[in-house]
PDB file of C-alpha atoms in Angstrom:
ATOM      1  CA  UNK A 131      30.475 -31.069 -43.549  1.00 57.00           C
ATOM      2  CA  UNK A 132      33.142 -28.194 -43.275  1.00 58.00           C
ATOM      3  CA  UNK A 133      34.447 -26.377 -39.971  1.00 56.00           C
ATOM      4  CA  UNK A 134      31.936 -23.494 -40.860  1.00 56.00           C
ATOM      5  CA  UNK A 135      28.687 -25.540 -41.046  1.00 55.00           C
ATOM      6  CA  UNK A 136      29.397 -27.532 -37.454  1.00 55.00           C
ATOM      7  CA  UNK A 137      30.441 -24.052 -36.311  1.00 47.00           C
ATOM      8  CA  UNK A 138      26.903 -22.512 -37.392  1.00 53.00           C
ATOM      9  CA  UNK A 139      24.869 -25.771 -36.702  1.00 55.00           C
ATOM     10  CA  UNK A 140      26.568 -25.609 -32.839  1.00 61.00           C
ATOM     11  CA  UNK A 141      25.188 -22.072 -32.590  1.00 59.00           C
ATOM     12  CA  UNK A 142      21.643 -23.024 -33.966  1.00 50.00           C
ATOM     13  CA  UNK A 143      21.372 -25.846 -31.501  1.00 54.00           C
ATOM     14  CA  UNK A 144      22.708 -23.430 -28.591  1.00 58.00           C
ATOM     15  CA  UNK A 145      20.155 -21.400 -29.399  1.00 50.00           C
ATOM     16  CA  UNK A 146      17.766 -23.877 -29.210  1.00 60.00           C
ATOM     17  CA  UNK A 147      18.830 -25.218 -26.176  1.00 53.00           C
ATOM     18  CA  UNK A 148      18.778 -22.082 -24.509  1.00 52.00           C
ATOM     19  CA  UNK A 149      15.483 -21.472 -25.235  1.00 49.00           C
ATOM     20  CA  UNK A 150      13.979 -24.690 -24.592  1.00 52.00           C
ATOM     21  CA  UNK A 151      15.109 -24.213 -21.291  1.00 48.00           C
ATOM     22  CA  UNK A 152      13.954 -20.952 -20.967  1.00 49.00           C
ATOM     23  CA  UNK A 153      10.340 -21.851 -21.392  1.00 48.00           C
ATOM     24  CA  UNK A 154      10.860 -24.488 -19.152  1.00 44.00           C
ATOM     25  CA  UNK A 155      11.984 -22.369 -16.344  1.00 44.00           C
ATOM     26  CA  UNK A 156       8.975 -19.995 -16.645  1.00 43.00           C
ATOM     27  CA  UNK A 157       6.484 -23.296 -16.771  1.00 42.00           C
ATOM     28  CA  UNK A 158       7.699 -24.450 -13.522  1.00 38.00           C
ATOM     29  CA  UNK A 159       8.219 -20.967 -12.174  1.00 38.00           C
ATOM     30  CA  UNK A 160       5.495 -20.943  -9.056  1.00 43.00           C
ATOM     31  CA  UNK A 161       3.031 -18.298  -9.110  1.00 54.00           C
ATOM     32  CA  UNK A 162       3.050 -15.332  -7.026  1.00 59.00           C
ATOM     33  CA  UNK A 163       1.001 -16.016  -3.806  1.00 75.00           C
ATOM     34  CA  UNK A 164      -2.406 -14.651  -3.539  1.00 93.00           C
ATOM     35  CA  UNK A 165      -2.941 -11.820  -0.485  1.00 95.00           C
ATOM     36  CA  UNK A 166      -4.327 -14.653   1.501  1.00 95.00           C
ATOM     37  CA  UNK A 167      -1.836 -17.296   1.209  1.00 95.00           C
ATOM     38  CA  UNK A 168       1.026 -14.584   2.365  1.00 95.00           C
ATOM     39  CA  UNK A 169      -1.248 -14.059   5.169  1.00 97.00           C
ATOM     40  CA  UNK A 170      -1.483 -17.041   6.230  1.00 96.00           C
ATOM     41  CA  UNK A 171       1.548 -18.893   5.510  1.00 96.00           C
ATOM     42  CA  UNK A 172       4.129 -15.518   6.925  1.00 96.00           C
ATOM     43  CA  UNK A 173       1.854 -13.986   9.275  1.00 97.00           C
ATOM     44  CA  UNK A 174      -0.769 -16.307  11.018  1.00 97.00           C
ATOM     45  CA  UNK A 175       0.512 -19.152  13.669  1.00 94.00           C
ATOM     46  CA  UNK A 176       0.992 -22.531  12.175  1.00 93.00           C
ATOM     47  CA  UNK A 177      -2.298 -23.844  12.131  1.00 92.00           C
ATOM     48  CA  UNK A 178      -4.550 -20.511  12.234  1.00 94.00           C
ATOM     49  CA  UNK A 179      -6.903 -19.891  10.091  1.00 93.00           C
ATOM     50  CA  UNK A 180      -8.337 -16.913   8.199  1.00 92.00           C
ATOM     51  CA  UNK A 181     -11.429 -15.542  10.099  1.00 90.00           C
ATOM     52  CA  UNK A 182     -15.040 -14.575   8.042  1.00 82.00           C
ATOM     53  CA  UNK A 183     -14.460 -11.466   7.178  1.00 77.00           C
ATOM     54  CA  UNK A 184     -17.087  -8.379   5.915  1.00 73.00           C
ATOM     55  CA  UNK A 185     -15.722  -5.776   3.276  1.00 69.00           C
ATOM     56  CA  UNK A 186     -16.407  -2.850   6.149  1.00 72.00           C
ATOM     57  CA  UNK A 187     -14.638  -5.198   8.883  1.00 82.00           C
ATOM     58  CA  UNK A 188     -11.374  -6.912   6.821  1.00 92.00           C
ATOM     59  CA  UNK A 189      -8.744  -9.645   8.087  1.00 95.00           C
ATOM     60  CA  UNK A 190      -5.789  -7.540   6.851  1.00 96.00           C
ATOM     61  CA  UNK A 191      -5.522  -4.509   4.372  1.00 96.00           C
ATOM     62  CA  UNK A 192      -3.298  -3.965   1.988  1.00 97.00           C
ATOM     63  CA  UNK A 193      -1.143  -1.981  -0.876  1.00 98.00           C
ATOM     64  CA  UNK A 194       1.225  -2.503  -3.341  1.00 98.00           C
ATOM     65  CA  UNK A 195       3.718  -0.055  -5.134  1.00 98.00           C
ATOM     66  CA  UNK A 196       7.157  -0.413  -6.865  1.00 99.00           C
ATOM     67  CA  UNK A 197       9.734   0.717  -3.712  1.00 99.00           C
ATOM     68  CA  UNK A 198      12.742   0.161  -5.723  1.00 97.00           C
ATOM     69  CA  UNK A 199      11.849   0.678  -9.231  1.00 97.00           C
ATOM     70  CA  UNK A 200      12.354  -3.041 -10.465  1.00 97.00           C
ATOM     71  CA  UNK A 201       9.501  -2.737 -12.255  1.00 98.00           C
ATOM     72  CA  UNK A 202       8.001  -5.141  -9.643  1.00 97.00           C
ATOM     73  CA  UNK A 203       5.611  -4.294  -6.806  1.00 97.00           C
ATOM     74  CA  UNK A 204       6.294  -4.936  -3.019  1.00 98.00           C
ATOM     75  CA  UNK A 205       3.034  -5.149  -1.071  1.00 98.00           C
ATOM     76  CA  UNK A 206       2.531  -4.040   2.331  1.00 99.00           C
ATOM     77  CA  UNK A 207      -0.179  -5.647   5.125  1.00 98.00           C
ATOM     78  CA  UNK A 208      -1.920  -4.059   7.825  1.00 98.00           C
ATOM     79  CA  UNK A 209      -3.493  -6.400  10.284  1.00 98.00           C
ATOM     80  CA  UNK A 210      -6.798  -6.242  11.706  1.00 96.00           C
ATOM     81  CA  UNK A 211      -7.518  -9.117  13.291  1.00 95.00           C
ATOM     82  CA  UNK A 212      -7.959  -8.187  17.039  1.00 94.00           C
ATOM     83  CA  UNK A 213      -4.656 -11.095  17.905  1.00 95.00           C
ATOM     84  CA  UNK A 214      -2.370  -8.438  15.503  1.00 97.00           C
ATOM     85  CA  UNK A 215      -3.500  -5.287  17.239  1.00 97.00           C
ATOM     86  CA  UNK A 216      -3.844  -2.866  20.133  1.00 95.00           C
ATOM     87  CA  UNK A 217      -5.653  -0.411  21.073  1.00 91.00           C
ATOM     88  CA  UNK A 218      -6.471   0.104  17.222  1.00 91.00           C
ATOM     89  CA  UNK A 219      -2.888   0.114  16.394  1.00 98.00           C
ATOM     90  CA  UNK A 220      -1.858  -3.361  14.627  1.00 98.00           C
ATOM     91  CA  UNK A 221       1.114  -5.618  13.131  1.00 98.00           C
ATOM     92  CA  UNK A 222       1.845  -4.216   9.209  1.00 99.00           C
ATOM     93  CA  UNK A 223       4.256  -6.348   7.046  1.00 99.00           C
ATOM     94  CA  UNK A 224       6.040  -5.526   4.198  1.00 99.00           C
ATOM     95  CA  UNK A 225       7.062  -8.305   1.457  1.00 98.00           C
ATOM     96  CA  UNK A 226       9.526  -8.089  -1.409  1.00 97.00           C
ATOM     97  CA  UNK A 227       8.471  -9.056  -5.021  1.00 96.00           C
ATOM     98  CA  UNK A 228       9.208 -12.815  -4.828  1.00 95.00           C
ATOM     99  CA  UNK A 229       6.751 -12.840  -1.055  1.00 96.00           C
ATOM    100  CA  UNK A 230       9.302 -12.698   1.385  1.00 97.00           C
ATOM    101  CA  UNK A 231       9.095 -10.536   4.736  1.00 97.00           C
ATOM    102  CA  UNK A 232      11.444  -7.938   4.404  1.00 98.00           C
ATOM    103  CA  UNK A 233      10.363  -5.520   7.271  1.00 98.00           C
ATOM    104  CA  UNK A 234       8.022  -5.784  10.550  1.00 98.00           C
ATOM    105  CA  UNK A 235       6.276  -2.989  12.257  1.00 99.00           C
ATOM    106  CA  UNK A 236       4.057  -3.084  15.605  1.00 98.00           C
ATOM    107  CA  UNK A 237       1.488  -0.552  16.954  1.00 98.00           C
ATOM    108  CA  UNK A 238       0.603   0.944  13.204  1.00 99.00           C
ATOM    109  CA  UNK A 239      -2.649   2.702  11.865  1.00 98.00           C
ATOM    110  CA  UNK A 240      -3.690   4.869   8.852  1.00 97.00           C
ATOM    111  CA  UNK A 241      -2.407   6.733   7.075  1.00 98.00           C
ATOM    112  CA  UNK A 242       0.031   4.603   5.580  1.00 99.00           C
ATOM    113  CA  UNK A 243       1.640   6.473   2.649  1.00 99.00           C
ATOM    114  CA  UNK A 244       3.807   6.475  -0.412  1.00 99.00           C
ATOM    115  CA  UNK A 245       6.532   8.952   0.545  1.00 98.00           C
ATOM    116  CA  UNK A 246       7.603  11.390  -2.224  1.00 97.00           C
ATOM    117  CA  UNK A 247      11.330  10.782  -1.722  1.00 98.00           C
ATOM    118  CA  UNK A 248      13.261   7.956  -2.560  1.00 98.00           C
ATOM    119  CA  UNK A 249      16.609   6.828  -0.022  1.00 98.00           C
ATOM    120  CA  UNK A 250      19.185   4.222  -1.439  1.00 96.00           C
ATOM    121  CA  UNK A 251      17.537   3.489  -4.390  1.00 97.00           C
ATOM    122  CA  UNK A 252      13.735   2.698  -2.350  1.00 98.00           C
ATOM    123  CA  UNK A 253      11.117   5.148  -1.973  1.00 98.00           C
ATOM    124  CA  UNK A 254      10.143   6.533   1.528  1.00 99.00           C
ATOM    125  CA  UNK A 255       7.178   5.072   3.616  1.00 99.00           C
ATOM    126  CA  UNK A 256       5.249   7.058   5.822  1.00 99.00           C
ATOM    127  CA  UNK A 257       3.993   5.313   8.801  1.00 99.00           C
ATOM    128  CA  UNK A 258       1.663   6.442  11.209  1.00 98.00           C
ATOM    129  CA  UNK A 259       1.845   5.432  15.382  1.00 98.00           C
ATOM    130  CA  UNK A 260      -0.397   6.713  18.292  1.00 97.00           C
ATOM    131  CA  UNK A 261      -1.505   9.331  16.115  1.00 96.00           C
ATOM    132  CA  UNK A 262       1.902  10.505  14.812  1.00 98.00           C
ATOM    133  CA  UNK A 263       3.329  10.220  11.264  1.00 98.00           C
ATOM    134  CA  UNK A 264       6.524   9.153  10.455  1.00 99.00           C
ATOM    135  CA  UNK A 265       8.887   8.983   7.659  1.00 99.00           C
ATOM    136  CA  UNK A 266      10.532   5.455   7.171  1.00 99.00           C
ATOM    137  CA  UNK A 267      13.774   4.826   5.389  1.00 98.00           C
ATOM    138  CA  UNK A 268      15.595   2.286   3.567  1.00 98.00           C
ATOM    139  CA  UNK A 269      18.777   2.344   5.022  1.00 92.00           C
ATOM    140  CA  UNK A 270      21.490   0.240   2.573  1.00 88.00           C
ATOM    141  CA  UNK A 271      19.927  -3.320   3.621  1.00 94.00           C
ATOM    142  CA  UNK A 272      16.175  -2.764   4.827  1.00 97.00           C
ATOM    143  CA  UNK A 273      14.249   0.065   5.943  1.00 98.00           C
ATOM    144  CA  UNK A 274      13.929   1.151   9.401  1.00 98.00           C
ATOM    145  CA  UNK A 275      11.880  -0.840  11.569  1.00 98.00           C
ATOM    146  CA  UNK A 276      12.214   1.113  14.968  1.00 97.00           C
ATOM    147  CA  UNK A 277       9.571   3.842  14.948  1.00 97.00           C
ATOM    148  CA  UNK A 278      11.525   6.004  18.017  1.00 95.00           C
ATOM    149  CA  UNK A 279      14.594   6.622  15.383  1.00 96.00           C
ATOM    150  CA  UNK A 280      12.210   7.459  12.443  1.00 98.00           C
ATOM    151  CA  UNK A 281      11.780  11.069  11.732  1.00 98.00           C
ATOM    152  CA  UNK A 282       8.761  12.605  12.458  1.00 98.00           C
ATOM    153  CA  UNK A 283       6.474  13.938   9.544  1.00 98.00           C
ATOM    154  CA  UNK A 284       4.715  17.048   9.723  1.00 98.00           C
ATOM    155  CA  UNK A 285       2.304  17.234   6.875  1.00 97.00           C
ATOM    156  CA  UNK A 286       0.132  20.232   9.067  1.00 97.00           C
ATOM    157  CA  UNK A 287       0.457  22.687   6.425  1.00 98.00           C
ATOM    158  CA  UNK A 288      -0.410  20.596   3.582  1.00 98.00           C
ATOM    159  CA  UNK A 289      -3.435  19.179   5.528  1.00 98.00           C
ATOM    160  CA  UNK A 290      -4.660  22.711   5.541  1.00 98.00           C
ATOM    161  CA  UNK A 291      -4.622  23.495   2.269  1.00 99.00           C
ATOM    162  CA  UNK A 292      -6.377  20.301   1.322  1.00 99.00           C
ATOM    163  CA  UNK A 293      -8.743  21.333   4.013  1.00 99.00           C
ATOM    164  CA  UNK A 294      -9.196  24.745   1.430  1.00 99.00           C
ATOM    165  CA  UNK A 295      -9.543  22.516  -1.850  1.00 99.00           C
ATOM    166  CA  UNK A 296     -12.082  19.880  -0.150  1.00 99.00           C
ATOM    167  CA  UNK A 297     -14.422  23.431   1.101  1.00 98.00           C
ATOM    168  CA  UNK A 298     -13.773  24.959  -2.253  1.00 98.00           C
ATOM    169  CA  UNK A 299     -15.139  21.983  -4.436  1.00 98.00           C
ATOM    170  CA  UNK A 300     -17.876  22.005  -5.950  1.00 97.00           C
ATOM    171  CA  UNK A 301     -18.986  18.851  -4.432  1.00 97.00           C
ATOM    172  CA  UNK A 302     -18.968  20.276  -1.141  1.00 98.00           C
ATOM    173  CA  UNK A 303     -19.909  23.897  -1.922  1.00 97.00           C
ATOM    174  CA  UNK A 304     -23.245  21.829  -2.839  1.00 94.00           C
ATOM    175  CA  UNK A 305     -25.083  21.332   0.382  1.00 93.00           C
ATOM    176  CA  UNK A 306     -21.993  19.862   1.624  1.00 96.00           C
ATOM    177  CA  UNK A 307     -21.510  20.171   5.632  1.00 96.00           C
ATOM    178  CA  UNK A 308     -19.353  18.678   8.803  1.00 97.00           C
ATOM    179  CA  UNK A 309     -16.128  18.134   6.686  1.00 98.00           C
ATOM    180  CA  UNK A 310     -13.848  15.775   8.715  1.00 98.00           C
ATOM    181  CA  UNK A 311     -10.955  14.358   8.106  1.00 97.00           C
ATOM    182  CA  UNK A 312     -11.024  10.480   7.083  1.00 97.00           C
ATOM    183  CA  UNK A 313      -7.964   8.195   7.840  1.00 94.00           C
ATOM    184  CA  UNK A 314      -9.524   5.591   5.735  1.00 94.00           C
ATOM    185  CA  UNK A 315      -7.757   5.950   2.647  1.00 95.00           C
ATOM    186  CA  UNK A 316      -5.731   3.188   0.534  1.00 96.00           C
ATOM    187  CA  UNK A 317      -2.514   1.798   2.159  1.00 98.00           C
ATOM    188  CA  UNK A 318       0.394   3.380  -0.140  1.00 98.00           C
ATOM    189  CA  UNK A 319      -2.114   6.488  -1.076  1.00 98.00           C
ATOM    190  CA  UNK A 320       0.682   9.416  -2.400  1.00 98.00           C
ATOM    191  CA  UNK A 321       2.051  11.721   0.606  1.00 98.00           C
ATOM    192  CA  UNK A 322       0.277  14.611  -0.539  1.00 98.00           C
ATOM    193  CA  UNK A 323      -3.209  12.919  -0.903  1.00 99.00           C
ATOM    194  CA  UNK A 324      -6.169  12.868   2.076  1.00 99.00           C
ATOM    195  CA  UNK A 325      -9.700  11.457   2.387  1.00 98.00           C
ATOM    196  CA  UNK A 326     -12.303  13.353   3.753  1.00 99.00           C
ATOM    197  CA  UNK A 327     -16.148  13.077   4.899  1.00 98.00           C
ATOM    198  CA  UNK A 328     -18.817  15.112   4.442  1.00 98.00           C
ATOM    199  CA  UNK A 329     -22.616  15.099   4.913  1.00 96.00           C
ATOM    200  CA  UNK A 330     -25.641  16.152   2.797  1.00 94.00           C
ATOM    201  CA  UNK A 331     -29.031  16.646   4.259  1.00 89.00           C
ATOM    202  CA  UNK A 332     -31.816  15.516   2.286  1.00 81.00           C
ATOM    203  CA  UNK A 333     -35.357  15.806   3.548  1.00 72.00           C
ATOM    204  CA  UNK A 334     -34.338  15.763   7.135  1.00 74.00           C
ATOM    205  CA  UNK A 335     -32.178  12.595   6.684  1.00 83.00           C
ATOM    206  CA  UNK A 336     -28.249  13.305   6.530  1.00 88.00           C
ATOM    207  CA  UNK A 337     -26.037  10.908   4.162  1.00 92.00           C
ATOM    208  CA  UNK A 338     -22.496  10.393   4.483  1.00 94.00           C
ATOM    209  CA  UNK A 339     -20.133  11.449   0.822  1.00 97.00           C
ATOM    210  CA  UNK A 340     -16.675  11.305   0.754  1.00 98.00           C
ATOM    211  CA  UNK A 341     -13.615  13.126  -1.088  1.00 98.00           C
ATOM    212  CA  UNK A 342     -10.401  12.717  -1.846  1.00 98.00           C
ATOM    213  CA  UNK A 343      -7.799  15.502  -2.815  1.00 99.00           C
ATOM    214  CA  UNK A 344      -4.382  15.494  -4.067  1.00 99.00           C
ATOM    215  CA  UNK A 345      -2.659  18.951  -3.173  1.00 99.00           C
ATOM    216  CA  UNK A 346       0.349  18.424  -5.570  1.00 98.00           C
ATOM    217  CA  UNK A 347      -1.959  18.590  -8.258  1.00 98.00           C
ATOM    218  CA  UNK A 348      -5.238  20.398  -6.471  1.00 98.00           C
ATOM    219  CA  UNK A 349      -7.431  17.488  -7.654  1.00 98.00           C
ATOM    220  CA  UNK A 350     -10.547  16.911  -5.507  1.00 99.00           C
ATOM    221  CA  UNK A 351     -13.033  13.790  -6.461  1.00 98.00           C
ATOM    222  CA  UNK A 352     -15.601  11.625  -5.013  1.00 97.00           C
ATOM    223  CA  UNK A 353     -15.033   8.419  -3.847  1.00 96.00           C
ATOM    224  CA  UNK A 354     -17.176   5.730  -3.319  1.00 92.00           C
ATOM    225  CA  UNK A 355     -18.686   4.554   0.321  1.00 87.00           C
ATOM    226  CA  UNK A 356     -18.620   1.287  -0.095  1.00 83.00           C
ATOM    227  CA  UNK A 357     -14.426   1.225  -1.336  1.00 83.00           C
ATOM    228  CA  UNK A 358     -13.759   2.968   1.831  1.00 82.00           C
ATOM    229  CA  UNK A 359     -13.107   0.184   4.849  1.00 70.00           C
ATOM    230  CA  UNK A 360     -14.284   1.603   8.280  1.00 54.00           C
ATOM    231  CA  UNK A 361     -11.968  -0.454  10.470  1.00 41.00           C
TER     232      UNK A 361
END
């Protein structure tokens, strides 16, 4: 055999090696952890267990979106469980892509948003506390986690004008009355989009619709009751 043959047969078997140990690494690679199991193995005290839960009455909620454009999503929990909250305000988590805690907040509600900006490479979160919305930033190594030194968001404007576009749709221009403002909407919903109730009377007997508009691009569309969570 001459130099050039062992030179190409050491490549081929490289090659192979490197492969072979390539699928090897992805079989063993664990799975991502279910919603659940992150709940209950980062959040809940050793030992606690997940309580019965109804759709309208949840354990946690939760969103997911790609902060740092890895391609990869982080996801974001909101507790509900009474232990995780007060006063209707509760304990929301944030994980990284491989499931690890990489922020803590206390005394958070809805809406929690997908902020249009990014900072150092991760997108903004809006966060709202005792009724006030906030705009959390990554700051270098995590994002803010002290609500006082976050900069207050106000969207009052923009809520009007999606006030406008709910009236002026023709879902609501049909029959539609009592338009209210629903904090209900999907954790990580985009900064400019709101949820909003409305009621129909039919033969004396009122029932509840719902609508969601987007002011950056003036779309308004139904959504269903029963994807809306009421707690």
């Amino acid at each position: 055999m001459d130099k050039r043959q062992i030179v190409f047969l050491s490549i081929v078997l490289t090659v192979i090696a490197l492969v072979a140990f390539a699928l090897y690494e992805e079989k063993i690679k664990p799975e991502k952890a279910t919603l659940d199991q992150l709940v209950t193995e980062y959040i809940l005290a050793k030992g606690e267990m997940l309580p019965q839960t109804t759709e309208n009455e949840p354990a946690y909620l939760s969103g997911q979106a790609d902060l740092d454009n890895n391609g990869k999503q982080e996801t974001f929990i909101l507790m509900q469980i009474d232990k995780y909250c007060d006063k209707q305000q509760c304990n929301a988590y944030l994980f990284d892509d491989k499931d690890k805690v990489i922020a803590k907040w206390k005394n958070i509600q809805r809406p929690v948003l997908l902020g249009n900006d990014t900072t150092d490479g991760w997108k903004n979160i809006i966060l709202t506390t005792n009724d006030q919305m906030h705009i959390i930033k990554h700051n270098k190594t995590q994002y803010n986690q002290d609500m006082k030194k976050a900069p207050i968001y106000d969207d009052k404007d923009q809520a009007f004008e999606a006030v406008g576009l709910a009236i002026d749709s023709d879902y609501y221009q049909k029959d539609g009355t009592n338009l209210e403002l629903d904090y209900s909407q999907p954790i990580f919903d985009c900064q400019s989009c709101y949820l909003f109730s409305y009621e129909k009377f039919n033969d004396d007997a009122s029932q509840l619709y719902y609508l969601s508009v987007d002011v950056t691009t003036k779309r308004v569309r139904t959504v269903e009751a029963s994807t809306i969570s009421d707690k």
